[in-house]
CSV table of C-alpha atoms and ligand atoms in Angstrom, one decimal:
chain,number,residue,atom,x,y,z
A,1,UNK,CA,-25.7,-6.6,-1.1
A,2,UNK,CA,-23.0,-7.2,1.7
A,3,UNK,CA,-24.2,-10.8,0.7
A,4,UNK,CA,-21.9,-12.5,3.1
A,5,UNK,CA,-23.4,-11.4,6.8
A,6,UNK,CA,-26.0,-12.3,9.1
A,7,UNK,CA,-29.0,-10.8,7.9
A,8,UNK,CA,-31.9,-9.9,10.1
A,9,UNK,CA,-33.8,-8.2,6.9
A,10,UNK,CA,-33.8,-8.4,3.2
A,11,UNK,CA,-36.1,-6.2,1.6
A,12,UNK,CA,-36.4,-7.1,-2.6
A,13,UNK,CA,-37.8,-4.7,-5.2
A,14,UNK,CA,-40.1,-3.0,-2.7
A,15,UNK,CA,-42.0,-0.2,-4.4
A,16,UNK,CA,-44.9,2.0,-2.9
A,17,UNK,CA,-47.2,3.8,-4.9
A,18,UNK,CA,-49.3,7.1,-3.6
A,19,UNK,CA,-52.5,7.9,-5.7
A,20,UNK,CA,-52.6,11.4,-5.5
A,21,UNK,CA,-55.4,14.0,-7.2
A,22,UNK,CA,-52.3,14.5,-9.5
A,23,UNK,CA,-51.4,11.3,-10.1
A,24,UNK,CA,-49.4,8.2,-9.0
A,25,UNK,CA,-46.6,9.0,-6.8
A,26,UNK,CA,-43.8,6.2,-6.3
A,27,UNK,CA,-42.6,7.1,-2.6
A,28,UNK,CA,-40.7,3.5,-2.9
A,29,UNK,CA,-39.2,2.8,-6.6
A,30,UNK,CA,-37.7,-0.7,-6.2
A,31,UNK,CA,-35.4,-0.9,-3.7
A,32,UNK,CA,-33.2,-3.8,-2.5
A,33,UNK,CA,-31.2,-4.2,0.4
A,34,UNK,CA,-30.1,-6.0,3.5
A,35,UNK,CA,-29.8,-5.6,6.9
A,36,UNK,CA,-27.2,-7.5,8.7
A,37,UNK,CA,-28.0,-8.2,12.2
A,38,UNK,CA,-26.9,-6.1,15.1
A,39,UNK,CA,-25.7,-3.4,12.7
A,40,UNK,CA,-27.1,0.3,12.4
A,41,UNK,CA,-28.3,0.8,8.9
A,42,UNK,CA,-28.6,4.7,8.2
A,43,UNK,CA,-30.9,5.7,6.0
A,44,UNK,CA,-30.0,9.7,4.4
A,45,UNK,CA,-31.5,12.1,1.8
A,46,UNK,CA,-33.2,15.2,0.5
A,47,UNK,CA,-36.6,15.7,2.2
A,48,UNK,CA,-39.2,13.3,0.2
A,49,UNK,CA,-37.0,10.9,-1.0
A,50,UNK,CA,-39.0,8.6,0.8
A,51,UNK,CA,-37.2,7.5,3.7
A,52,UNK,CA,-40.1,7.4,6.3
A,53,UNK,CA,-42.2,5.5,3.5
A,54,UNK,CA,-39.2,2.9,3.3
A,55,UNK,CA,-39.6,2.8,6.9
A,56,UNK,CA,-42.8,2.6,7.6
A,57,UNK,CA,-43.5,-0.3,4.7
A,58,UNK,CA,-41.2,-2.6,6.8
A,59,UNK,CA,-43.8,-1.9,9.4
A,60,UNK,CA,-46.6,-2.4,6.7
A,61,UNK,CA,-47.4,0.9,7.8
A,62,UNK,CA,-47.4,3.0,5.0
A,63,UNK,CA,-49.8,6.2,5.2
A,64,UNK,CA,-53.1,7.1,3.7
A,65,UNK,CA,-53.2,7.1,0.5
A,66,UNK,CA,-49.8,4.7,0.1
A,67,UNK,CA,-50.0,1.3,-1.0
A,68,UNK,CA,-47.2,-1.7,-0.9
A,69,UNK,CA,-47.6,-2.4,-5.2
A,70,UNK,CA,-44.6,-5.1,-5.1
A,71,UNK,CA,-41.9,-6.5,-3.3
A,72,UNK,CA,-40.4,-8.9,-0.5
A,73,UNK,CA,-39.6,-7.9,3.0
A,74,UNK,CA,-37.7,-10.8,4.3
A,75,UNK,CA,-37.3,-11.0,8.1
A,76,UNK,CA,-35.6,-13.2,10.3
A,77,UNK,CA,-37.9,-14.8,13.2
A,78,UNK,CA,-35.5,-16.3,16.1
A,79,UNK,CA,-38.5,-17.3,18.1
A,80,UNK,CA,-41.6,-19.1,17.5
A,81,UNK,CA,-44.3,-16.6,18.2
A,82,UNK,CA,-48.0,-17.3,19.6
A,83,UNK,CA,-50.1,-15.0,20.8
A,84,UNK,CA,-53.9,-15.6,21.4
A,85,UNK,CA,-54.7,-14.3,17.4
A,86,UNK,CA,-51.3,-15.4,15.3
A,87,UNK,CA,-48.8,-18.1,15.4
A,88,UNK,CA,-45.9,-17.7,13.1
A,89,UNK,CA,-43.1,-20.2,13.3
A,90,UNK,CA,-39.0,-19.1,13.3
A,91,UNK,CA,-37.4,-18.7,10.5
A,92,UNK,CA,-37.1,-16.1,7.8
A,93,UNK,CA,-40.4,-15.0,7.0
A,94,UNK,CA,-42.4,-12.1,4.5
A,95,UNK,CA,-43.7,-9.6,5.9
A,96,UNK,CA,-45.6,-9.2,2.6
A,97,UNK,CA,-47.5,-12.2,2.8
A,98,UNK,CA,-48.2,-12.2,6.8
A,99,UNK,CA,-52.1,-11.5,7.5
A,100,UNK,CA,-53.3,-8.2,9.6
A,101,UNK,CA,-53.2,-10.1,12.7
A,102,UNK,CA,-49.9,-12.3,12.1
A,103,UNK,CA,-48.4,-8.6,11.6
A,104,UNK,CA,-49.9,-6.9,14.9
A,105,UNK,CA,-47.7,-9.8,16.4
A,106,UNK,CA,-44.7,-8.5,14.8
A,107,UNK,CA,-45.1,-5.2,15.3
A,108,UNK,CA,-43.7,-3.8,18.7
A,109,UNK,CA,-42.4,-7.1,19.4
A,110,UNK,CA,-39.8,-7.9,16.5
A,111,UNK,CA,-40.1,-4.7,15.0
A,112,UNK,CA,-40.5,-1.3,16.7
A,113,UNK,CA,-40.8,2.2,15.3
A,114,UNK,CA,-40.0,5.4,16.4
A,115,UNK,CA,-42.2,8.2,14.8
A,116,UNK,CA,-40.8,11.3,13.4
A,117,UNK,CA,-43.0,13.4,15.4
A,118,UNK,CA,-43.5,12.0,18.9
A,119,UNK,CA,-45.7,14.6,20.4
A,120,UNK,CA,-48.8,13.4,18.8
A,121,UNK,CA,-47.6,9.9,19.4
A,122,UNK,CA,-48.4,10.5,23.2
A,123,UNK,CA,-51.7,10.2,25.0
A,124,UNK,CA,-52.4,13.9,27.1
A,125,UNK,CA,-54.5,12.0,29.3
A,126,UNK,CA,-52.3,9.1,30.1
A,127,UNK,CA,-49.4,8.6,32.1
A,128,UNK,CA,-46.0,7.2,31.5
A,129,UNK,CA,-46.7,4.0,33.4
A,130,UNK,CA,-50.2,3.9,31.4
A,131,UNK,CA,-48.3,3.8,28.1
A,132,UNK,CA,-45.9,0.8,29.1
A,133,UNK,CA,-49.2,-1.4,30.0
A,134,UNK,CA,-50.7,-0.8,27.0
A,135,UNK,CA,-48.3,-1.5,25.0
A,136,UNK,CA,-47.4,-5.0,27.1
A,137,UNK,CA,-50.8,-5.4,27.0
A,138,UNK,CA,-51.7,-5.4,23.3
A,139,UNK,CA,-49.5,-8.3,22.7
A,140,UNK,CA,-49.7,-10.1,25.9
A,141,UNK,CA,-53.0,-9.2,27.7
A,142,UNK,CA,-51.9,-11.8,30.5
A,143,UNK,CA,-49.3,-9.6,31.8
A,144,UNK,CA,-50.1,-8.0,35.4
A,145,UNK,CA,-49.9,-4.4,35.4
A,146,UNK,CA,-47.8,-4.6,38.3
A,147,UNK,CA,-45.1,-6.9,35.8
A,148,UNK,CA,-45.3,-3.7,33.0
A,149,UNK,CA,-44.8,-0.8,35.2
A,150,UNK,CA,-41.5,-3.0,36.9
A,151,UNK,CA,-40.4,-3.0,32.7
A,152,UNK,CA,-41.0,0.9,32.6
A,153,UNK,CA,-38.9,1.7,35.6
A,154,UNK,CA,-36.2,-0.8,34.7
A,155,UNK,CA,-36.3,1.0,30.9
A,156,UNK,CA,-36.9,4.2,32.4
A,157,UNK,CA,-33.7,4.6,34.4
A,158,UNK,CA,-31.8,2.7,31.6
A,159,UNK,CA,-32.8,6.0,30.0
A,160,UNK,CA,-31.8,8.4,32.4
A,161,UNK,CA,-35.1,9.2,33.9
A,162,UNK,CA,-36.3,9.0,37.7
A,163,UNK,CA,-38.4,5.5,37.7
A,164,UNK,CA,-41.0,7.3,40.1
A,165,UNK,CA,-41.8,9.4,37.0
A,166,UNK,CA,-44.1,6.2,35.6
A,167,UNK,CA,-47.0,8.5,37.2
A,168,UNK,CA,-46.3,11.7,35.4
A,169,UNK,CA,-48.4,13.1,32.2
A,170,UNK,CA,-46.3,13.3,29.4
A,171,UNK,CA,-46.9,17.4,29.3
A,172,UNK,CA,-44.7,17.0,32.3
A,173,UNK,CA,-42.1,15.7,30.7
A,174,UNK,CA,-39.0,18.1,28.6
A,175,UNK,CA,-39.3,17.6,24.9
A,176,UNK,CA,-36.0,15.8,25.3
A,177,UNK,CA,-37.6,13.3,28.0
A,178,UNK,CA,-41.1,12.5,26.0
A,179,UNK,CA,-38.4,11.5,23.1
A,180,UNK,CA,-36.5,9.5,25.5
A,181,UNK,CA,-39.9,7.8,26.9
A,182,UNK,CA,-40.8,7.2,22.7
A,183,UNK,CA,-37.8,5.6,22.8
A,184,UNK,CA,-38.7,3.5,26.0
A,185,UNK,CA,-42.0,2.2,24.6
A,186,UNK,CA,-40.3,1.2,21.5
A,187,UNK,CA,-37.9,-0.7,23.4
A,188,UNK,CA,-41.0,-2.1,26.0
A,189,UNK,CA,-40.9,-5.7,24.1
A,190,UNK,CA,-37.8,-5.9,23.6
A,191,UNK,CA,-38.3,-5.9,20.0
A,192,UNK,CA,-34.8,-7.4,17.5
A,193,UNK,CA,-35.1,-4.6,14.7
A,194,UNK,CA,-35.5,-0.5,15.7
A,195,UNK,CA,-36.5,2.0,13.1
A,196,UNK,CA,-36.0,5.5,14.6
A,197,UNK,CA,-37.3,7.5,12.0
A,198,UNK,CA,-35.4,11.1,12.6
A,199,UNK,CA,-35.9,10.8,16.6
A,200,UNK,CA,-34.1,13.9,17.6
A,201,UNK,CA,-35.3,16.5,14.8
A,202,UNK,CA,-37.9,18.2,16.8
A,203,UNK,CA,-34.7,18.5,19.8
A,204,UNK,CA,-32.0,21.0,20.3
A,205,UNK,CA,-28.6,20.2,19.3
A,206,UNK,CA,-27.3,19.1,22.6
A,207,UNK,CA,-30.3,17.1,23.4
A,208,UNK,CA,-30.0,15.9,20.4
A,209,UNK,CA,-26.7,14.6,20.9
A,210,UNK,CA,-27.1,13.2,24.1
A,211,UNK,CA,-29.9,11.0,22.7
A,212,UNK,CA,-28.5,9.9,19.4
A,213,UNK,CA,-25.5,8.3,22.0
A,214,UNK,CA,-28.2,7.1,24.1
A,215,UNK,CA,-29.7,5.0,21.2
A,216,UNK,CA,-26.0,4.4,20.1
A,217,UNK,CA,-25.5,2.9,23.7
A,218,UNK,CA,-29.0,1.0,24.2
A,219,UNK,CA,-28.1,-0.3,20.4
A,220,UNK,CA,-25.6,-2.9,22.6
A,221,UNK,CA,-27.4,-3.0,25.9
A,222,UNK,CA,-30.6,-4.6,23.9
A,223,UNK,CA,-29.2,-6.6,21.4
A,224,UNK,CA,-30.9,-4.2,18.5
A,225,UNK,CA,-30.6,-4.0,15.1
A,226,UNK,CA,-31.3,-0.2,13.7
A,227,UNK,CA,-32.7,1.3,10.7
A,228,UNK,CA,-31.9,4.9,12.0
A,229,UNK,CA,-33.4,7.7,9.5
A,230,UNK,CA,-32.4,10.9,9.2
A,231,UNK,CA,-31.3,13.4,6.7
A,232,UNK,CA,-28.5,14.5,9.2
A,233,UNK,CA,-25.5,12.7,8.0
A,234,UNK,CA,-23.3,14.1,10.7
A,235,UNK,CA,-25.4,12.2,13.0
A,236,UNK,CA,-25.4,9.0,10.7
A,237,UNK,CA,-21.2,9.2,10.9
A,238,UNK,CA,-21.5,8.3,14.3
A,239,UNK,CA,-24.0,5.6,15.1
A,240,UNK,CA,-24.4,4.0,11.7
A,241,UNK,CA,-22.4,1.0,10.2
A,242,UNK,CA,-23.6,1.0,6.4
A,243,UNK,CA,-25.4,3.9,4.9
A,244,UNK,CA,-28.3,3.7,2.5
A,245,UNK,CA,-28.1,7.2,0.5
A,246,UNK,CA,-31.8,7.7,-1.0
A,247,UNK,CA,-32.6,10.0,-4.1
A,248,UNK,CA,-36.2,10.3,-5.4
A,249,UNK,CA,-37.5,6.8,-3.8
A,250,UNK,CA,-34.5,4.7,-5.0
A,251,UNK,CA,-31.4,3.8,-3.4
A,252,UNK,CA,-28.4,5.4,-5.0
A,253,UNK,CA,-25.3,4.6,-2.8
A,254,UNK,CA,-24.9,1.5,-0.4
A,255,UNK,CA,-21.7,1.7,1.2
A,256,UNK,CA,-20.2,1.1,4.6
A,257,UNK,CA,-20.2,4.4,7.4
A,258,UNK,CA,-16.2,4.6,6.7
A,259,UNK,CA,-15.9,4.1,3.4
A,260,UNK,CA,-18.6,6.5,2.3
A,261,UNK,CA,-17.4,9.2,4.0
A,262,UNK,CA,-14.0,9.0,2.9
A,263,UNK,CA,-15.0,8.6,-0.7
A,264,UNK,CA,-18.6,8.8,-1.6
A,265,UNK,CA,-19.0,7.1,-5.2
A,266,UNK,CA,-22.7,8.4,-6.5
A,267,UNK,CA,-22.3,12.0,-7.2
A,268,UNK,CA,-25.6,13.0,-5.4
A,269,UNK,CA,-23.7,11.4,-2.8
A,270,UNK,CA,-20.7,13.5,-3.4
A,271,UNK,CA,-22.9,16.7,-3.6
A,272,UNK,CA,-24.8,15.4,-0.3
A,273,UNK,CA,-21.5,15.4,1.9
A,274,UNK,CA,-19.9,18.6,0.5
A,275,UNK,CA,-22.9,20.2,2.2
A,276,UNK,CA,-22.3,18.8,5.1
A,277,UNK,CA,-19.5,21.3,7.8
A,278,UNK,CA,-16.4,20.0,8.6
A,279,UNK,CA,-15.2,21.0,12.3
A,280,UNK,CA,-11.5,19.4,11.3
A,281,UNK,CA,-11.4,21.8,8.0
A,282,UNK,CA,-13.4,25.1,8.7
A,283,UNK,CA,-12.0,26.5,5.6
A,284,UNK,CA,-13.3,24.0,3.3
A,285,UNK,CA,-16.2,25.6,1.6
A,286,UNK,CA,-20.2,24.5,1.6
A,287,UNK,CA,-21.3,23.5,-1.5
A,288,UNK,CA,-24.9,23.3,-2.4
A,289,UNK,CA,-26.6,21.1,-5.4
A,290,UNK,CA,-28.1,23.3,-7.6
A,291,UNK,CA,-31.9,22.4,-9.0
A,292,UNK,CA,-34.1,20.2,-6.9
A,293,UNK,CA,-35.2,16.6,-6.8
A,294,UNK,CA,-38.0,15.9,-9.7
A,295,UNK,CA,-41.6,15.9,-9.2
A,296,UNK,CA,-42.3,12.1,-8.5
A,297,UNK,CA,-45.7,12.3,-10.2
A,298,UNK,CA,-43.8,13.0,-13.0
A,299,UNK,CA,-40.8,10.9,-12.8
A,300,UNK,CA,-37.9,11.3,-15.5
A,301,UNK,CA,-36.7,8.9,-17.4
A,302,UNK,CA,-32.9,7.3,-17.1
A,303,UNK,CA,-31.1,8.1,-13.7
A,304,UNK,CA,-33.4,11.1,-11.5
A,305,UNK,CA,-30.7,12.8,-10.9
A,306,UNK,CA,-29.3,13.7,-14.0
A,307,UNK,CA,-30.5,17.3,-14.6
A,308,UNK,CA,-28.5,18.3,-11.3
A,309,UNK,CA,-25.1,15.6,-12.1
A,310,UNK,CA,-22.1,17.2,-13.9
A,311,UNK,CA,-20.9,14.1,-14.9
A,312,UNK,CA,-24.2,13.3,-16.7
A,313,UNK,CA,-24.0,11.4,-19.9
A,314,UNK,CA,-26.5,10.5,-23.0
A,315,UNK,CA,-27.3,7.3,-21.3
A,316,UNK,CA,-28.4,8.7,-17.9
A,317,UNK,CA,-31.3,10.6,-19.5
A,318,UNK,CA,-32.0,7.0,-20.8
A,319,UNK,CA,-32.2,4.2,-19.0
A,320,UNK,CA,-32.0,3.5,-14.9
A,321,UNK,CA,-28.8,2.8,-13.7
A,322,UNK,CA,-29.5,-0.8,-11.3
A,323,UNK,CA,-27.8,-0.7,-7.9
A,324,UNK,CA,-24.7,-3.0,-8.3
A,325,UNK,CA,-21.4,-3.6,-6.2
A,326,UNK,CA,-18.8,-1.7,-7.8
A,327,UNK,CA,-16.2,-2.0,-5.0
A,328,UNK,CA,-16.4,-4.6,-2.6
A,329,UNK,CA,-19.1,-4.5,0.2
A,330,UNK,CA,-20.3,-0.5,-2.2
A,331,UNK,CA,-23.2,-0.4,-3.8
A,332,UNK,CA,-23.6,2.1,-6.8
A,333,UNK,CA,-26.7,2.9,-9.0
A,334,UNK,CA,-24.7,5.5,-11.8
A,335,UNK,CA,-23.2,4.4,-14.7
A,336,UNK,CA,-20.4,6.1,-14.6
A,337,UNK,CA,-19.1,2.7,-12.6
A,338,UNK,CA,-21.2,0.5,-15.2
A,339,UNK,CA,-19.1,-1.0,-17.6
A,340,UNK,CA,-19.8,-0.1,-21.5
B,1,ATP,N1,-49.5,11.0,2.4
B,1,ATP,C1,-49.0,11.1,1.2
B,1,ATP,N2,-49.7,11.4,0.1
B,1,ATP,C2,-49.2,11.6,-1.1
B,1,ATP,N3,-47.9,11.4,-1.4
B,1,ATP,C3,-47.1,11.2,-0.3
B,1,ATP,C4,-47.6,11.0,1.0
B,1,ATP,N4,-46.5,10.7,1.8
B,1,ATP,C5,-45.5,10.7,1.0
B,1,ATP,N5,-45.8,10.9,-0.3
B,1,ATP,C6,-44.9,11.0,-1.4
B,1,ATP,O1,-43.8,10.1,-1.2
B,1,ATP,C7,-42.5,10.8,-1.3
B,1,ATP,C8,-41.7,10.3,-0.2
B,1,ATP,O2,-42.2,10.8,1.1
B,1,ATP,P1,-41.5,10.4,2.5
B,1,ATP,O3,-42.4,11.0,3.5
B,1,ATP,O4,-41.2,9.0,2.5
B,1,ATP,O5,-40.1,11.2,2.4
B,1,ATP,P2,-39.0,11.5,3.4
B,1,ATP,O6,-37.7,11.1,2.8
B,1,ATP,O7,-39.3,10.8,4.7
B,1,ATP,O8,-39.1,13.1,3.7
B,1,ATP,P3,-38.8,13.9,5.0
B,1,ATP,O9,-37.3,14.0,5.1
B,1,ATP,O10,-39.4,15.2,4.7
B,1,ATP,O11,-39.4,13.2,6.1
B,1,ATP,C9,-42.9,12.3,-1.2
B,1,ATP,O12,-42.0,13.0,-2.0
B,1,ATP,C10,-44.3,12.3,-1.7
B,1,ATP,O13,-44.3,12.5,-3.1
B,2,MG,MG1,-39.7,11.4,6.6
């Protein structure tokens, strides 16, 4: 699992489990990988595959009724951290096993999270300025307010917005802007590891674009490491260095940006890209993958995508095919790359 680099995070056989009226829903079915530091890991798939529930378990944040069943989430602490209610020494550290309070102090700090929807992730009544103190004041109640709205400005133009605008509401703010101060708060603490969980699908394509090179750009100016979600692959080609291709709660294809988009090895990854327009070849023509992904209550057995594969074998409506490197530094979970 690109074994060999620096990793900032190692997440082990992580599975989350949903209790639903209908039954037990795995939003997270035992995924492994790694994060190497300073790197943009994209994370890409069919709506409900569970990317934001991969996302949001780093953060130990997973939603009502979701529950962490089993797993490590090994993260790399440069710093020893103390704050009035949790010391936690350097070193690599799991998430899993961290109390509530131990993890408050992670979150925002080491680990920051960018909310697919970001208009209800905004107080009405509170201004821009208001936002950056509260956040530098949840972890340090020390600072001076004075000391937090200086951060906000100096964030705040590195965003492209007038510092003076620390006193505006966000309903004065463009929908493109109050993503851009989302972004801003995330970065407040300067925290090592971003997880932008789609940040520009509620934008218009321009805007969009303009911030995905913003986050591309502040990726270098911060020092971050990015777990950037979103099922827009185009996007992903740009700004990501490996991409984690998800397909009903597992990860199917681990490969680097390049190498995936010049040959994608798991056919739902195949399928996945042929859907995606090509400005170089406007000929080429759209595919679409017929069916749609399983009901997770009901999960099939063997690989979850074989009703929808044509290269499906017996085998695949048997048993799970485990995520192994079948080319060097490419992850597969098929078997048409497992041997026998
Ligand atoms: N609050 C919830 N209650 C019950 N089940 C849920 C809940 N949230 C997610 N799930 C289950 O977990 C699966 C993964 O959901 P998740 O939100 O992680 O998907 P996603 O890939 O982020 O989708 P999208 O692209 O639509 O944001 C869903 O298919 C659903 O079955
Ligand atoms: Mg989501």
């Amino acid at each position: 699992m690109l074994e060999s680099e620096n990793n900032l995070l190692e997440i082990r056989d992580l599975s989350v489990e949903y209790k639903t009226r209908r039954g037990v829903a795995k939003g997270v079915d035992a995924i492994s990988l790694n994060v190497p530091e300073n790197k943009t890991l994209g994370v890409a798939g069919e709506s409900g595959c569970g990317k934001s529930t991969l996302g949001r378990a780093i953060m130990r944040l997973v939603a009502y009724p979701g529950r962490i069943i089993s797993g490590d989430i090994i993260f790399n602490i440069e710093e020893d951290i103390v704050t009035s209610n949790a010391t936690i020494k350097r070193g690599q550290v799991n998430l899993l096993k961290l109390n509530e309070k131990e993890m408050r102090a992670i979150r925002g700090k080491e680990i920051s999270y960018i909310f697919q929807d970001p208009m209800t992730s905004l107080n009405p009544m509170a201004t821009v300025g208001t936002h950056f103190i509260e956040i530098m004041k949840a972890h340090d109640p020390t600072i001076e307010d004075e000391k937090a709205i200086d951060r906000a400005k100096k964030i705040l133009i590195g965003l492209g917005i007038n510092p003076e605008r620390v006193t505006d509401y966000p309903h004065q703010f463009s929908g493109g802007m109050r993503q851009r101060v989302m972004i801003g708060l995330a970065l407040a603490l300067k925290p090592k590891l971003l997880i932008a969980d789609e940040p520009t699908t509620s934008l218009d394509v321009i805007v969009e674009a303009q911030i995905l090179e913003e986050i591309a750009a502040l990726k270098d100016k911060f020092n971050l490491t990015m777990i950037l979600i979103t099922h827009n692959l185009g996007v992903l080609a740009q700004t990501a260095d490996n991409i984690a291709i998800m397909y009903t709660s597992r990860v199917v294809e681990l490969s680097p940006t390049l190498d995936l988009f010049e040959k994608p090895l798991h056919p739902y990854a195949q399928a996945l890209l042929q859907s995606v327009p090509d400005v170089t070849h406007p000929e080429k023509q759209l595919a679409w993958i017929p069916g749609a992904p399983p009901d997770l209550v009901n999960p099939l057995p063997g690989c979850m995508y074989h009703p929808r594969c044509p290269h499906a074998m017996d085998i695949c409506t048997q048993i799970v095919p485990p995520l192994v490197e079948v080319e060097p530094g490419r992850l597969v979970a098929c078997h048409l790359y497992l041997e026998g």
